[in-house]
RNA sequence: CGGGACGUGGCGCAGCCUGGUUAGCGCGUCGGCUUUGGGAGCCGAAGGUCGCGAGUUCGAAUCUCGCCGUCCCGACCA
């Protein structure tokens, strides 16, 4: 197929919109790929939709290759399904009513609907099953941003596996992991498989795929030695050893007038901030809990939720006063009646803690001796922590989360009654997994990872066209010949036949970023040659028009 | 939801503080002539409810209030 630029709706811009920040946002808008309709709402213009479709096709092929069956489920979803799973209460769920007042959800993923259909699975003989679709998702996103990086409506490939047991789930999960890795590879992306939190999806285990990018939404924590990758929220690090003072036989009160922060406490006592502990009192439902971390650490809210097994909220000042008898800056774990959940970093050693008495702290507080906590990893990992695998240094890098895969287990099948009969005639719930990829985010990540100051450098697999022919004035017949030859050879061709100046056409070609550019100029008439250039390399090779196809093929091999 | 900023032809901006005829500039668009391998030159032209609504005033893009929208930081987040 030959696309003629003179006929295309391809509105390129010399300047990026003032509100664009991320490179992918600027370049996709400037290149005429996408346009904004509202906050987090984007139209894919013809060129952008071509790229999106190419990403979709790569995903489709790889999911089909592991046995996926493509289908399509509706966006508009009866709210009862989401009441069954309990996800109706999640704030970002779009909800609406029809004219009779019936409640509906516009889902951000389709676990409920898929499980609804999975109730038709009846026998172990039918398992495993792997179903997927590409469909529009909605989320009532509090803060869309970064062009395609965080939006309110988007297309997602989500697949769902149904197995008879955990072993089967592990196999389905691993198959997806492999498929996803092939997808990123084919899209030319650098992506890391990371530990992640399952958050609002439910289920017991989840992993993310993160693409490092200048304008990432997430933080990728990685070991300098390449043996550990994790999402920031889930990352485990080993903090540096604190400089602990001489141990005491029992805690000792010390007056600390007006000292309510870790910084001022460490300074006042002349000690390492890492030799202090920080108390974070929370309410878990009606149950008060004291979360305790090292003074120089930050509490990971995600890890705390995981450790508690349910959500929580910070205590109000009044609650703190009534539970501890002291204000927020003077709290500690000694002699409290509520449960204490201490970070693993407090396992060994003696730390300074609040005395639960305004203006006083305790030196020499030791877990196990002076208070009896439960232990868990509830601190955020920091850059510079030691890697839990090899002891190397942990690094942080902004990244885009492109995919997320979950071992859901029976989280949905049990409430939906999606069961099957095994060989023994016993009824069992389906063991499920779910697996998502955002093609538009993938597209944005490709741009983030493949661009220069002039524009995009698409890998051929997802490029809008393989070859961009720049036809300079007076060369139309030669340009047509070149285009036809490439077209006949199976390449997607964009022919810039507009009545425009050379510089403008070159600038647009660099911006749009097709992998090959063919310049047809006066040399075509003189000696039958055109200039072939790879976008990512930027050097022209003079090639006879008759040899253009083989020259392009040669550069591809 | 908290903090900050912005809203003026398609894109990028000035004007606003200190109200005063027909609201400017660059790019783009249309017509003409010239030009033609890295966003050309000259001439002419079209295109704007100054986000919306109230208010103050003889007079509001400009001052006041309210609302809406968009972006950034945070909170939140498959």
XYZ file of C-alpha atoms (C1' of nucleotides) in Angstrom:
635
model
C 0.000 0.000 0.000
C 1.199 3.468 -0.861
C -0.022 6.337 1.275
C 0.224 9.745 -0.329
C 1.002 12.527 2.114
C -0.911 14.971 -0.065
C -4.113 13.050 0.749
C -3.438 12.006 4.336
C -4.758 13.664 7.445
C -1.313 14.098 8.899
C -1.203 17.376 10.790
C 2.383 17.834 11.908
C 3.319 20.762 14.100
C 6.481 22.750 14.268
C 5.980 23.508 17.963
C 4.855 21.141 20.657
C 1.796 22.180 22.662
C 2.807 24.213 25.693
C 1.392 21.663 28.125
C 3.401 18.742 26.762
C 6.216 17.568 28.945
C 7.159 13.973 28.170
C 9.133 13.347 24.976
C 6.561 10.836 23.772
C 3.761 13.307 24.408
C 5.465 16.069 22.435
C 6.601 13.936 19.535
C 3.372 11.996 19.103
C 1.402 15.232 19.022
C 3.877 17.047 16.788
C 4.122 14.110 14.436
C 0.382 14.037 13.891
C -0.135 10.692 15.620
C -2.507 11.731 18.394
C -4.633 14.655 19.535
C -6.112 15.433 22.907
C -9.869 15.603 23.323
C -9.982 16.139 27.084
C -7.863 15.375 30.122
C -6.616 11.833 29.650
C -8.704 11.364 26.504
C -6.933 10.966 23.187
C -7.825 10.453 19.581
C -5.502 8.316 17.523
C -5.147 10.018 14.167
C -4.530 7.828 11.105
C -0.788 7.523 11.663
C -1.120 6.916 15.393
C -3.772 4.310 14.857
C -1.535 2.469 12.418
C 1.150 2.253 15.081
C -1.369 1.189 17.701
C -2.665 -1.528 15.370
C 0.836 -2.776 14.751
C 1.478 -3.055 18.491
C -1.866 -4.803 18.867
C -0.963 -7.269 16.150
C 2.346 -8.147 17.792
C 0.535 -8.779 21.058
C -2.194 -10.782 19.332
C 0.299 -13.047 17.608
C 2.185 -13.775 20.790
C -0.907 -14.425 22.886
C -2.333 -16.652 20.172
C 0.965 -18.501 20.167
C 0.458 -19.553 23.797
C -3.073 -20.702 23.081
C -5.041 -17.534 23.682
C -8.572 -17.351 22.271
C -9.579 -13.849 21.256
C -13.071 -12.651 22.046
C -14.760 -9.368 22.955
C -16.717 -8.368 26.023
C -18.818 -5.257 26.465
C -17.563 -2.118 28.115
C -20.867 -1.269 29.742
C -21.149 -3.730 32.603
C -23.978 -4.397 35.067
C -22.897 -3.208 38.494
C -23.998 -6.497 40.084
C -20.905 -8.166 38.695
C -18.718 -5.688 40.482
C -20.760 -5.964 43.628
C -20.090 -9.679 43.560
C -16.338 -9.166 43.450
C -16.475 -6.255 45.860
C -14.538 -4.018 43.494
C -17.500 -1.665 43.111
C -16.117 0.365 46.014
C -12.816 1.231 44.349
C -12.700 5.007 43.830
C -11.380 4.996 40.249
C -14.246 2.855 38.959
C -16.436 4.758 36.526
C -20.068 4.296 37.470
C -23.248 5.354 35.734
C -26.980 4.675 35.604
C -29.251 3.970 32.700
C -32.581 5.774 32.243
C -34.374 3.384 34.549
C -31.847 3.904 37.280
C -30.003 0.598 36.883
C -26.369 0.827 37.932
C -23.508 0.124 35.570
C -19.751 0.121 35.664
C -17.281 1.066 32.961
C -14.524 -1.349 33.909
C -10.772 -0.849 34.017
C -10.306 -4.602 33.631
C -12.612 -7.512 32.967
C -12.061 -10.097 35.700
C -15.729 -10.014 36.672
C -17.087 -10.458 33.175
C -14.571 -13.160 32.316
C -15.382 -15.049 35.500
C -19.074 -14.639 34.714
C -18.479 -16.542 31.474
C -16.134 -19.005 33.092
C -19.126 -20.389 34.973
C -19.888 -22.271 31.778
C -16.713 -24.252 32.275
C -17.792 -27.434 34.008
C -15.162 -30.124 33.760
C -11.473 -30.531 34.355
C -11.438 -31.925 30.818
C -12.051 -28.407 29.508
C -9.103 -26.944 31.356
C -6.946 -25.007 31.015
C -8.600 -22.166 29.123
C -6.989 -18.907 28.039
C -9.277 -16.098 26.909
C -8.411 -12.566 25.960
C -9.659 -9.467 24.300
C -8.631 -5.988 23.318
C -11.142 -3.603 24.734
C -11.644 -0.077 25.891
C -11.036 0.463 29.587
C -12.102 3.388 31.665
C -10.755 4.701 34.905
C -11.888 7.743 36.806
C -8.270 8.803 37.040
C -7.703 11.582 39.542
C -4.794 12.861 37.585
C -4.186 12.024 33.943
C -0.805 13.113 32.650
C 2.038 12.690 30.239
C 0.122 12.260 27.008
C -0.501 8.536 26.614
C 1.324 7.623 29.812
C -1.623 8.003 32.155
C -5.082 8.342 30.690
C -8.727 7.904 31.588
C -9.724 5.783 28.604
C -7.480 3.319 26.872
C -7.417 0.036 25.043
C -5.963 -2.867 26.920
C -5.181 -6.407 25.992
C -6.297 -8.407 28.981
C -6.141 -12.152 29.102
C -7.417 -14.549 31.710
C -6.345 -18.077 32.449
C -8.503 -20.735 34.068
C -6.749 -23.713 35.555
C -7.682 -26.583 37.788
C -4.944 -25.986 40.328
C -1.987 -23.886 41.373
C 0.391 -25.889 39.269
C -1.669 -25.148 36.188
C -1.805 -21.489 37.133
C 1.965 -21.422 37.429
C 2.223 -22.817 33.913
C -0.251 -20.296 32.499
C 1.547 -17.517 34.315
C 4.936 -18.558 32.999
C 3.555 -18.849 29.477
C 2.398 -15.244 29.684
C 5.686 -14.109 31.068
C 7.395 -15.637 28.062
C 4.889 -14.160 25.620
C 5.289 -10.728 27.158
C 9.033 -10.886 26.903
C 8.747 -11.762 23.205
C 6.341 -8.846 22.737
C 8.772 -6.316 24.220
C 11.595 -7.809 22.232
C 9.642 -7.474 18.991
C 8.725 -3.875 19.818
C 12.371 -3.049 20.369
C 11.861 -2.247 24.022
C 14.091 -2.562 27.041
C 11.731 -3.896 29.689
C 12.316 -5.487 33.074
C 10.252 -8.056 34.848
C 9.690 -6.891 38.387
C 8.064 -7.827 41.628
C 5.001 -5.682 42.161
C 2.069 -5.215 44.456
C -1.280 -6.595 43.350
C -3.109 -3.593 44.781
C -6.757 -3.421 43.855
C -6.707 -6.455 41.577
C -6.983 -8.972 44.336
C -5.020 -12.175 44.430
C -1.781 -13.291 45.874
C 1.044 -12.522 43.516
C 1.738 -10.070 40.768
C 4.572 -9.011 38.587
C 5.019 -5.983 36.446
C 6.923 -5.188 33.312
C 8.660 -1.850 33.440
C 10.309 0.079 30.650
C 12.918 2.614 31.764
C 12.057 6.032 30.366
C 12.814 9.645 31.026
C 9.172 10.410 31.765
C 8.141 7.266 33.585
C 5.194 7.073 35.909
C 6.768 4.529 38.214
C 10.125 3.933 39.788
C 12.113 0.874 38.879
C 14.509 -0.329 41.551
C 17.350 -2.354 40.108
C 20.543 -3.844 41.400
C 23.726 -2.526 39.856
C 24.684 -6.136 39.145
C 21.491 -6.813 37.203
C 20.211 -9.615 39.410
C 17.298 -7.834 41.048
C 14.485 -5.694 39.642
C 11.399 -4.485 41.470
C 8.729 -1.872 41.409
C 9.443 0.822 43.971
C 6.357 -0.065 45.998
C 7.442 -3.670 46.369
C 11.214 -3.313 46.343
C 13.142 -4.960 49.136
C 16.430 -3.426 50.125
C 18.859 -3.953 52.942
C 19.434 -0.643 54.704
C 22.882 0.428 55.798
C 23.978 -0.572 59.268
C 23.250 2.140 61.840
C 25.887 3.554 64.158
C 24.420 2.321 67.399
C 25.482 3.724 70.760
C 26.608 1.515 73.643
C 23.808 -0.881 74.638
C 21.907 -0.289 77.880
C 20.584 -2.891 80.298
C 17.190 -1.311 80.209
C 15.585 1.704 78.518
C 16.524 5.042 79.974
C 14.400 8.174 79.790
C 15.957 11.286 78.364
C 14.365 14.704 78.305
C 13.987 16.077 74.780
C 12.087 19.339 75.070
C 10.421 20.449 71.852
C 12.002 17.631 69.837
C 9.372 16.037 67.601
C 11.189 15.126 64.390
C 13.817 12.492 63.718
C 16.249 15.099 62.399
C 16.014 17.244 65.484
C 16.133 14.176 67.747
C 19.296 12.848 66.131
C 20.889 16.261 66.286
C 19.816 16.888 69.862
C 21.238 13.576 71.072
C 24.193 13.624 68.723
C 23.392 10.248 67.235
C 22.852 8.623 63.862
C 19.220 9.096 62.672
C 19.379 5.398 61.800
C 19.759 4.676 65.503
C 16.267 5.991 66.187
C 12.843 4.577 65.529
C 9.799 6.316 64.120
C 6.249 5.485 65.172
C 3.351 5.598 62.736
C 0.063 4.965 64.560
C -2.754 3.746 62.310
C -6.280 2.436 62.587
C -7.033 -0.890 60.932
C -10.784 -0.775 60.998
C -11.466 -0.309 64.705
C -8.126 -1.782 65.733
C -5.268 0.587 66.580
C -1.828 -0.549 65.431
C 1.564 1.052 65.884
C 3.762 0.670 62.825
C 7.388 1.177 63.747
C 10.225 1.842 61.343
C 13.789 3.027 61.606
C 14.159 6.775 61.925
C 15.870 7.279 58.586
C 13.381 5.125 56.670
C 10.061 5.916 55.049
C 7.014 3.814 55.615
C 5.806 1.923 52.554
C 2.050 2.215 52.584
C 1.727 -0.631 50.095
C 3.855 -2.977 52.159
C 1.986 -2.036 55.307
C -1.309 -2.921 53.629
C 0.178 -6.235 52.566
C 1.514 -6.934 56.059
C -1.774 -5.992 57.727
C -3.790 -7.889 55.173
C -6.208 -4.990 54.875
C -6.385 -1.248 54.450
C -5.742 1.282 57.156
C -5.801 4.985 57.859
C -3.542 7.185 59.945
C -4.799 7.915 63.445
C -6.197 11.335 64.099
C -4.492 13.573 66.637
C -7.319 12.909 69.084
C -6.951 9.146 68.710
C -3.212 9.394 69.230
C -3.701 11.429 72.357
C -6.223 8.999 73.811
C -4.252 5.828 72.939
C -0.764 6.998 73.861
C -1.354 9.887 76.204
C 1.184 11.892 74.239
C 1.467 13.834 70.996
C 2.607 12.654 67.585
C 6.293 13.472 68.020
C 6.861 11.473 71.182
C 5.419 8.036 70.446
C 7.120 4.739 71.002
C 6.454 1.017 71.375
C 7.336 0.535 75.036
C 4.494 -0.220 77.460
C 1.741 0.277 74.923
C -1.246 -2.039 74.949
C -1.891 -2.032 71.204
C -0.286 -4.253 68.587
C 3.108 -3.177 67.321
C 4.274 -4.008 63.811
C 7.989 -3.324 63.520
C 10.096 -3.187 60.412
C 12.678 -5.918 59.999
C 15.416 -3.313 60.301
C 14.574 -2.999 64.009
C 15.110 -6.682 64.676
C 18.611 -6.275 66.080
C 20.009 -3.453 68.167
C 18.839 -0.738 70.478
C 17.147 2.375 69.229
C 15.897 5.666 70.592
C 12.117 5.730 70.686
C 9.431 8.103 71.884
C 8.518 7.702 75.552
C 4.795 8.305 75.079
C 5.299 11.393 77.206
C 5.560 14.797 75.552
C 9.136 16.038 75.540
C 10.717 12.717 76.486
C 12.342 9.835 74.608
C 13.784 6.479 75.630
C 17.319 5.368 74.872
C 18.234 1.734 74.468
C 14.898 0.354 73.364
C 15.288 -3.198 72.161
C 12.734 -5.258 70.286
C 11.843 -8.521 72.009
C 13.133 -7.298 75.375
C 11.258 -4.033 75.841
C 8.311 -4.651 73.521
C 7.002 -7.650 71.610
C 6.303 -6.699 68.015
C 5.371 -8.597 64.914
C 8.016 -8.076 62.276
C 7.549 -7.362 58.589
C 9.209 -5.503 55.742
C 7.301 -2.228 55.796
C 9.982 0.263 54.769
C 10.458 1.773 51.359
C 13.649 0.713 49.675
C 16.072 3.522 48.996
C 18.694 4.114 46.401
C 21.939 2.922 47.940
C 20.382 0.068 49.886
C 22.098 -3.261 49.459
C 20.560 -5.766 47.078
C 18.873 -8.626 48.895
C 20.205 -11.055 46.303
C 23.859 -10.148 45.991
C 24.561 -7.217 48.278
C 25.206 -4.873 45.363
C 23.984 -1.320 45.332
C 20.346 -0.645 44.457
C 19.619 2.039 41.870
C 16.391 3.869 41.096
C 15.179 4.813 37.640
C 11.910 6.237 36.353
C 10.009 3.775 34.224
C 6.682 3.073 32.559
C 4.661 0.103 33.628
C 3.665 -1.610 30.391
C 2.135 -4.775 31.665
C 1.053 -6.466 34.817
C 0.404 -10.149 35.372
C -1.447 -11.519 38.373
C -1.959 -14.835 40.010
C -5.539 -14.283 41.103
C -6.122 -17.750 42.477
C -9.755 -18.158 43.479
C -10.315 -14.515 44.396
C -13.008 -14.165 41.716
C -14.060 -17.748 41.053
C -15.263 -18.326 44.621
C -17.674 -15.382 44.896
C -18.874 -15.998 41.338
C -19.298 -19.708 41.887
C -17.117 -20.479 38.882
C -16.367 -24.102 39.602
C -15.618 -27.336 37.805
C -15.737 -31.028 38.608
C -12.466 -32.922 38.845
C -11.885 -36.626 38.218
C -13.251 -37.494 41.632
C -16.476 -35.671 40.976
C -15.434 -33.031 43.455
C -16.495 -29.448 42.793
C -13.595 -26.986 42.870
C -13.189 -23.298 42.115
C -11.259 -22.324 38.984
C -7.774 -21.067 39.660
C -7.324 -17.871 37.715
C -4.681 -15.528 36.423
C -5.030 -12.206 34.644
C -2.588 -10.498 32.358
C -2.739 -6.970 30.967
C -0.842 -4.895 28.441
C -1.535 -1.355 27.332
C -0.705 -0.965 23.620
C -0.818 2.833 23.812
C 1.565 2.889 26.737
C 3.763 0.486 24.855
C 3.689 2.880 21.932
C 4.622 5.781 24.186
C 7.424 3.728 25.730
C 8.823 2.966 22.282
C 8.953 6.683 21.588
C 10.534 7.377 24.964
C 13.247 4.839 24.241
C 13.674 5.577 20.532
C 13.905 9.233 19.677
C 16.371 12.031 19.182
C 16.069 15.810 19.083
C 14.560 15.680 15.607
C 11.862 13.131 16.217
C 10.916 9.503 16.603
C 12.907 6.467 15.464
C 10.368 3.672 15.166
C 11.512 0.081 15.106
C 10.157 -1.433 11.909
C 7.786 -3.760 13.782
C 5.619 -0.880 14.974
C 6.502 1.910 12.532
C 3.548 3.574 10.798
C 5.263 2.875 7.473
C 8.452 1.059 6.589
C 9.715 3.601 4.100
C 9.119 7.330 3.831
C 9.789 8.581 0.320
C 10.594 12.262 0.043
C 9.782 13.338 -3.474
C 11.471 16.632 -4.248
C 9.978 18.973 -6.776
C 9.996 17.681 -10.323
C 10.783 14.074 -9.471
C 7.241 12.748 -9.282
C 7.605 10.024 -11.894
C 10.793 8.668 -10.340
C 9.293 8.811 -6.870
C 6.234 6.926 -8.083
C 8.460 4.251 -9.549
C 10.394 3.887 -6.309
C 7.179 3.739 -4.325
C 5.647 1.096 -6.578
C 8.745 -1.058 -6.437
C 8.789 -0.985 -2.644
C 5.055 -1.527 -2.466
C 5.257 -4.529 -4.773
C 7.975 -5.933 -2.547
C 5.610 -5.814 0.421
C 6.758 -2.666 2.185
C 4.414 -0.090 3.635
C 5.234 3.155 1.899
C 4.542 6.754 2.764
C 5.103 8.953 -0.266
C 5.546 12.627 0.499
C 4.195 14.078 -2.720
C 3.143 17.366 -1.184
C 3.989 20.632 -2.856
C 6.394 21.636 -0.137
C 10.017 22.572 0.228
C 12.710 19.996 0.792
C 13.582 21.170 4.275
C 10.023 20.890 5.421
C 9.710 17.363 4.045
C 12.954 16.255 5.640
C 11.941 17.712 8.961
C 8.604 15.904 8.830
C 10.281 12.639 7.839
C 12.657 12.902 10.805
C 9.764 13.743 13.083
C 7.478 10.941 11.917
C 10.379 8.555 12.182
C 9.812 5.740 9.693
C 12.850 3.441 9.730
C 13.857 4.181 6.125
C 13.830 7.370 4.125
C 14.293 7.543 0.399
C 15.051 10.951 -1.063
C 14.221 11.302 -4.715
C 15.899 14.403 -6.108
C 17.565 15.644 -9.229
C 20.054 12.784 -9.249
C 17.172 10.492 -10.133
C 16.892 12.188 -13.500
C 20.632 12.536 -13.976
C 21.876 9.048 -13.173
C 18.906 7.118 -11.815
C 19.944 7.147 -8.169
C 18.096 8.028 -5.013
C 19.350 8.419 -1.464
C 18.495 5.743 1.085
C 18.864 6.572 4.742
C 18.132 4.736 7.940
C 16.394 7.049 10.354
C 18.378 5.776 13.306
C 21.733 6.161 11.523
C 21.305 9.281 9.445
C 23.694 8.671 6.530
C 22.600 8.660 2.904
C 23.536 5.844 0.557
C 23.151 6.542 -3.153
C 21.196 3.667 -4.648
C 19.913 3.001 -8.172
C 16.135 3.060 -8.226
C 16.166 -0.434 -9.722
C 18.183 -1.698 -6.781
C 16.215 0.089 -4.060
C 14.247 -2.936 -2.912
C 17.294 -5.121 -2.536
C 19.157 -2.291 -0.807
C 16.375 -1.919 1.780
C 16.241 -5.678 2.265
C 19.976 -5.708 2.693
C 19.780 -3.197 5.505
C 17.099 -5.240 7.216
C 19.049 -8.469 7.308
C -8.846 15.981 47.311
C -4.581 19.746 48.856
C -0.710 23.284 46.654
C 0.807 26.112 42.238
C 0.187 27.961 37.272
C -2.319 28.880 32.919
C -6.844 29.846 29.577
C -6.164 35.761 23.851
C -7.493 32.871 15.499
C -4.961 25.886 13.988
C 0.211 26.001 17.034
C 3.527 29.186 20.007
C 3.135 33.832 22.477
C 2.634 39.553 23.722
C -0.958 42.909 25.691
C -3.473 42.677 31.717
C 0.149 45.179 36.833
C -1.251 51.210 35.711
C -9.162 49.867 32.195
C -9.746 54.211 26.935
C -10.938 54.083 19.279
C -10.539 49.131 14.385
C -6.753 43.283 20.128
C -1.162 42.576 18.187
C 3.344 39.321 16.785
C 5.838 34.663 14.847
C 4.551 30.086 12.566
C 0.655 27.836 9.878
C -3.642 28.586 6.165
C -5.594 30.865 1.218
C -4.267 33.719 -3.591
C -0.151 35.735 -6.712
C 5.006 36.126 -8.323
C 9.941 34.359 -7.406
C 12.483 30.167 -5.230
C 13.425 24.712 -4.948
C 18.432 18.703 -1.329
C 17.291 20.679 5.575
C 11.146 24.311 8.028
C 12.663 30.259 1.723
C 11.533 35.748 -0.182
C 8.144 39.581 -1.597
C 2.926 41.209 -2.252
C -2.078 40.494 -0.870
C -6.017 37.989 2.088
C -8.960 35.137 5.420
C -9.414 33.715 10.382
C -10.520 35.759 17.354
C -17.792 35.167 21.650
C -9.914 37.506 24.624
C -12.765 29.978 28.644
C -18.083 30.941 30.715
C -21.276 33.956 33.893
C -22.219 37.808 37.072
C -20.376 42.450 39.092
C -17.630 47.384 39.328
C -17.296 51.399 35.626
C -19.281 56.348 31.069
C -16.078 52.316 29.179
C -13.406 45.579 30.821
C -8.883 41.010 27.303
C -7.276 44.292 31.484
C -10.258 45.206 38.082
C -13.655 41.893 41.615
C -16.434 37.386 42.610
C -18.202 32.642 41.078
C -17.922 28.584 37.778
C -15.604 25.583 33.941
C -11.340 23.678 31.513
C -6.116 22.349 31.072
C -1.147 21.563 32.956
C 2.542 20.808 36.942
C 3.730 19.070 42.235
C 1.572 16.124 46.029
C -2.282 12.618 47.764
C -4.282 8.503 45.146
C -3.447 4.641 41.565
C -4.656 -1.888 36.935
